[in-house]
C-alpha positions as a LaTeX table, in Angstrom:
\begin{tabular}{lrrr}
\hline
Residue & $x$ (\AA) & $y$ (\AA) & $z$ (\AA) \\
\hline
Unk1 & 0.00 & 0.00 & 0.00 \\
Unk2 & 2.76 & 2.47 & 0.85 \\
Unk3 & 4.45 & 1.81 & $-2.49$ \\
Unk4 & 1.18 & 2.34 & $-4.33$ \\
Unk5 & 0.58 & 5.52 & $-2.37$ \\
Unk6 & 4.03 & 6.87 & $-3.30$ \\
Unk7 & 3.38 & 5.99 & $-6.93$ \\
Unk8 & 0.07 & 7.84 & $-6.90$ \\
Unk9 & 1.65 & 10.90 & $-5.30$ \\
Unk10 & 4.36 & 10.91 & $-8.00$ \\
Unk11 & 1.77 & 10.73 & $-10.77$ \\
Unk12 & $-0.15$ & 13.63 & $-9.24$ \\
Unk13 & 3.06 & 15.66 & $-8.97$ \\
Unk14 & 3.91 & 15.01 & $-12.62$ \\
Unk15 & 0.42 & 15.98 & $-13.81$ \\
Unk16 & 0.35 & 19.14 & $-11.69$ \\
Unk17 & 3.81 & 20.14 & $-12.87$ \\
Unk18 & 2.88 & 19.69 & $-16.53$ \\
Unk19 & $-0.24$ & 21.78 & $-16.02$ \\
Unk20 & 1.82 & 24.54 & $-14.40$ \\
Unk21 & 4.36 & 24.45 & $-17.24$ \\
Unk22 & 1.52 & 24.66 & $-19.77$ \\
Unk23 & 0.11 & 27.65 & $-17.87$ \\
Unk24 & 3.53 & 29.28 & $-17.84$ \\
Unk25 & 4.10 & 28.89 & $-21.57$ \\
Unk26 & 0.59 & 30.18 & $-22.26$ \\
Unk27 & 1.25 & 33.27 & $-20.14$ \\
Unk28 & 4.58 & 33.76 & $-21.92$ \\
Unk29 & 2.83 & 33.79 & $-25.29$ \\
Unk30 & 0.35 & 36.32 & $-23.90$ \\
Unk31 & 3.27 & 38.42 & $-22.58$ \\
Unk32 & 1.99 & 38.11 & $-19.03$ \\
Unk33 & 5.47 & 37.56 & $-17.69$ \\
Unk34 & 4.78 & 37.88 & $-13.97$ \\
Unk35 & 2.07 & 35.21 & $-14.14$ \\
Unk36 & 4.34 & 33.03 & $-16.28$ \\
Unk37 & 7.20 & 33.36 & $-13.82$ \\
Unk38 & 4.96 & 32.44 & $-10.89$ \\
Unk39 & 3.70 & 29.35 & $-12.73$ \\
Unk40 & 7.24 & 28.19 & $-13.54$ \\
Unk41 & 8.37 & 28.72 & $-9.94$ \\
Unk42 & 5.50 & 26.54 & $-8.73$ \\
Unk43 & 6.37 & 23.95 & $-11.36$ \\
Unk44 & 9.98 & 23.84 & $-10.21$ \\
Unk45 & 8.89 & 23.09 & $-6.64$ \\
Unk46 & 7.00 & 20.05 & $-7.97$ \\
Unk47 & 10.12 & 18.75 & $-9.68$ \\
Unk48 & 10.23 & 14.99 & $-10.23$ \\
Unk49 & 12.83 & 12.66 & $-11.72$ \\
Unk50 & 10.69 & 12.46 & $-14.87$ \\
Unk51 & 11.02 & 16.14 & $-15.80$ \\
Unk52 & 13.90 & 18.52 & $-16.38$ \\
Unk53 & 14.44 & 21.15 & $-13.71$ \\
Unk54 & 16.89 & 22.81 & $-16.08$ \\
Unk55 & 14.23 & 23.50 & $-18.72$ \\
Unk56 & 11.97 & 25.08 & $-16.10$ \\
Unk57 & 14.83 & 27.29 & $-14.94$ \\
Unk58 & 15.42 & 28.44 & $-18.52$ \\
Unk59 & 11.76 & 29.48 & $-18.65$ \\
Unk60 & 12.19 & 31.33 & $-15.35$ \\
Unk61 & 15.21 & 33.17 & $-16.71$ \\
Unk62 & 13.34 & 34.18 & $-19.85$ \\
Unk63 & 10.53 & 35.65 & $-17.75$ \\
Unk64 & 12.99 & 37.54 & $-15.55$ \\
Unk65 & 14.67 & 39.06 & $-18.61$ \\
Unk66 & 11.32 & 40.29 & $-19.92$ \\
Unk67 & 10.48 & 41.66 & $-16.48$ \\
Unk68 & 13.76 & 43.57 & $-16.35$ \\
Unk69 & 14.84 & 41.66 & $-13.24$ \\
Unk70 & 18.34 & 41.13 & $-14.56$ \\
Unk71 & 20.11 & 40.35 & $-11.30$ \\
Unk72 & 17.72 & 37.47 & $-10.64$ \\
Unk73 & 18.18 & 36.30 & $-14.23$ \\
Unk74 & 21.95 & 36.29 & $-13.72$ \\
Unk75 & 21.46 & 34.07 & $-10.67$ \\
Unk76 & 19.12 & 31.57 & $-12.34$ \\
Unk77 & 21.32 & 31.19 & $-15.43$ \\
Unk78 & 24.32 & 30.89 & $-13.12$ \\
Unk79 & 22.69 & 27.92 & $-11.39$ \\
Unk80 & 22.19 & 26.19 & $-14.73$ \\
Unk81 & 25.73 & 26.99 & $-15.85$ \\
Unk82 & 27.29 & 25.79 & $-12.59$ \\
Unk83 & 25.45 & 22.48 & $-12.67$ \\
Unk84 & 25.34 & 21.68 & $-16.38$ \\
Unk85 & 28.03 & 23.86 & $-18.01$ \\
Unk86 & 25.64 & 24.81 & $-20.83$ \\
Unk87 & 26.99 & 27.30 & $-23.37$ \\
Unk88 & 23.45 & 28.66 & $-23.65$ \\
Unk89 & 23.27 & 29.34 & $-19.90$ \\
Unk90 & 26.57 & 31.24 & $-19.93$ \\
Unk91 & 25.47 & 33.27 & $-22.96$ \\
Unk92 & 22.12 & 34.21 & $-21.44$ \\
Unk93 & 23.78 & 35.03 & $-18.15$ \\
Unk94 & 26.06 & 37.35 & $-20.10$ \\
Unk95 & 23.05 & 38.97 & $-21.74$ \\
Unk96 & 21.50 & 39.58 & $-18.32$ \\
Unk97 & 24.76 & 41.13 & $-17.13$ \\
Unk98 & 24.88 & 43.31 & $-20.23$ \\
Unk99 & 21.31 & 44.53 & $-19.73$ \\
Unk100 & 22.29 & 45.39 & $-16.16$ \\
Unk101 & 25.25 & 47.43 & $-17.55$ \\
Unk102 & 27.80 & 45.02 & $-16.08$ \\
Unk103 & 29.77 & 44.92 & $-19.31$ \\
Unk104 & 32.96 & 43.31 & $-18.02$ \\
Unk105 & 31.04 & 40.41 & $-16.46$ \\
Unk106 & 28.94 & 40.12 & $-19.63$ \\
Unk107 & 32.02 & 39.76 & $-21.79$ \\
Unk108 & 33.48 & 37.12 & $-19.49$ \\
Unk109 & 30.24 & 35.12 & $-19.55$ \\
Unk110 & 30.17 & 35.18 & $-23.34$ \\
Unk111 & 33.73 & 33.87 & $-23.40$ \\
Unk112 & 32.73 & 31.14 & $-20.94$ \\
Unk113 & 29.96 & 30.16 & $-23.37$ \\
Unk114 & 32.56 & 29.73 & $-26.10$ \\
Unk115 & 34.86 & 27.77 & $-23.80$ \\
Unk116 & 32.00 & 25.53 & $-22.64$ \\
Unk117 & 31.16 & 24.43 & $-26.19$ \\
Unk118 & 33.22 & 25.96 & $-28.94$ \\
Unk119 & 31.14 & 24.41 & $-31.70$ \\
Unk120 & 27.91 & 25.87 & $-30.34$ \\
Unk121 & 27.84 & 29.28 & $-32.00$ \\
Unk122 & 25.72 & 30.95 & $-29.33$ \\
Unk123 & 28.76 & 32.24 & $-27.45$ \\
Unk124 & 30.26 & 33.75 & $-30.59$ \\
Unk125 & 26.95 & 35.30 & $-31.56$ \\
Unk126 & 26.34 & 36.98 & $-28.22$ \\
Unk127 & 29.96 & 38.14 & $-27.98$ \\
Unk128 & 29.65 & 39.62 & $-31.48$ \\
Unk129 & 26.49 & 41.44 & $-30.39$ \\
Unk130 & 28.29 & 42.72 & $-27.32$ \\
Unk131 & 31.08 & 44.23 & $-29.42$ \\
Unk132 & 28.55 & 45.77 & $-31.81$ \\
Unk133 & 26.79 & 47.44 & $-28.87$ \\
Unk134 & 30.15 & 48.68 & $-27.58$ \\
Unk135 & 31.05 & 50.10 & $-31.01$ \\
Unk136 & 34.03 & 47.74 & $-31.32$ \\
Unk137 & 33.28 & 46.65 & $-34.85$ \\
Unk138 & 36.71 & 45.18 & $-35.63$ \\
Unk139 & 36.42 & 42.86 & $-32.62$ \\
Unk140 & 32.86 & 41.99 & $-33.62$ \\
Unk141 & 34.05 & 40.96 & $-37.09$ \\
Unk142 & 36.96 & 38.91 & $-35.72$ \\
Unk143 & 34.58 & 37.11 & $-33.37$ \\
Unk144 & 32.31 & 36.18 & $-36.28$ \\
Unk145 & 35.20 & 34.98 & $-38.40$ \\
Unk146 & 36.55 & 32.88 & $-35.54$ \\
Unk147 & 33.18 & 31.20 & $-35.02$ \\
Unk148 & 32.69 & 30.49 & $-38.72$ \\
Unk149 & 36.21 & 29.13 & $-39.02$ \\
Unk150 & 35.61 & 26.43 & $-36.34$ \\
Unk151 & 33.05 & 25.81 & $-37.96$ \\
Unk152 & 30.15 & 26.10 & $-35.53$ \\
Unk153 & 27.34 & 23.55 & $-35.65$ \\
Unk154 & 24.62 & 26.03 & $-34.68$ \\
Unk155 & 24.02 & 29.77 & $-35.13$ \\
Unk156 & 25.98 & 29.57 & $-38.39$ \\
Unk157 & 23.39 & 31.53 & $-40.37$ \\
Unk158 & 23.20 & 34.25 & $-37.70$ \\
Unk159 & 26.98 & 34.60 & $-37.66$ \\
Unk160 & 27.09 & 34.82 & $-41.46$ \\
Unk161 & 24.48 & 37.58 & $-41.44$ \\
Unk162 & 26.41 & 39.31 & $-38.69$ \\
Unk163 & 29.34 & 39.81 & $-41.05$ \\
Unk164 & 27.11 & 41.94 & $-43.28$ \\
Unk165 & 26.10 & 44.04 & $-40.29$ \\
Unk166 & 29.68 & 44.41 & $-39.04$ \\
Unk167 & 30.92 & 45.69 & $-42.39$ \\
Unk168 & 27.96 & 48.07 & $-42.61$ \\
Unk169 & 28.80 & 49.45 & $-39.17$ \\
Unk170 & 32.38 & 49.95 & $-40.37$ \\
Unk171 & 30.96 & 51.79 & $-43.44$ \\
Unk172 & 32.66 & 49.25 & $-45.72$ \\
Unk173 & 29.68 & 48.85 & $-47.99$ \\
Unk174 & 31.51 & 47.08 & $-50.82$ \\
Unk175 & 32.60 & 44.29 & $-48.47$ \\
Unk176 & 29.16 & 44.21 & $-46.89$ \\
Unk177 & 27.62 & 43.71 & $-50.34$ \\
Unk178 & 30.00 & 40.86 & $-51.12$ \\
Unk179 & 29.05 & 39.22 & $-47.81$ \\
Unk180 & 25.36 & 39.72 & $-48.62$ \\
Unk181 & 25.79 & 37.99 & $-51.98$ \\
Unk182 & 27.63 & 35.07 & $-50.37$ \\
Unk183 & 24.99 & 34.91 & $-47.66$ \\
Unk184 & 22.19 & 34.62 & $-50.23$ \\
Unk185 & 24.03 & 31.85 & $-52.05$ \\
Unk186 & 23.92 & 29.87 & $-48.82$ \\
Unk187 & 20.45 & 31.04 & $-47.74$ \\
Unk188 & 18.63 & 32.06 & $-50.96$ \\
Unk189 & 15.17 & 32.28 & $-49.38$ \\
Unk190 & 16.12 & 34.57 & $-46.51$ \\
Unk191 & 14.06 & 37.76 & $-46.85$ \\
Unk192 & 16.26 & 39.74 & $-44.48$ \\
Unk193 & 19.29 & 38.90 & $-46.59$ \\
Unk194 & 17.48 & 39.98 & $-49.75$ \\
Unk195 & 16.58 & 43.34 & $-48.19$ \\
Unk196 & 20.16 & 43.91 & $-47.08$ \\
Unk197 & 21.50 & 43.14 & $-50.56$ \\
Unk198 & 18.99 & 45.55 & $-52.14$ \\
Unk199 & 19.92 & 48.25 & $-49.64$ \\
Unk200 & 23.67 & 47.79 & $-50.16$ \\
Unk201 & 23.32 & 47.94 & $-53.95$ \\
Unk202 & 22.09 & 51.52 & $-53.51$ \\
Unk203 & 25.06 & 52.65 & $-51.43$ \\
\hline
\end{tabular}
């Protein structure tokens, strides 16, 4: 009987957690971030061995970013990074630092994302974005080229498009146009790439 009772409690926990996660994702879609965050926090407390606490924490971090609660977002992504070493967690922690104007810590987190998984392009992409925001376009371009040279297994398209942006920021429109043409050879259906090529042809 005690074994059956434990089994029943576990089933109830799983069902309740899934319902809370569903509520949270629904609130996220509706941009009701406070309600979404509350639902995900409740879901985390009902954690079972059959569900991923990490995924729930990623949802919590996303809500905190939207709510502008960057310090809390830094902490939640830090927990994921410390336990799992995810490149994504380091990158998002860096983004939270950057939004909180902690630029040095942001840059270090982006580098940790690269070190955690060099072939996952998320670290390169966020570090590139950091340098663009800081007006350090040469460093942004070098970061993109480094990531594409690896070559990365994800974020490759975003990094390739970033080269167009970097050259535009540097006012090197001829090089930007060449990058746009190469980009469209690789991604011919990308509307954003088509618009950039059309724009650059007028410069």
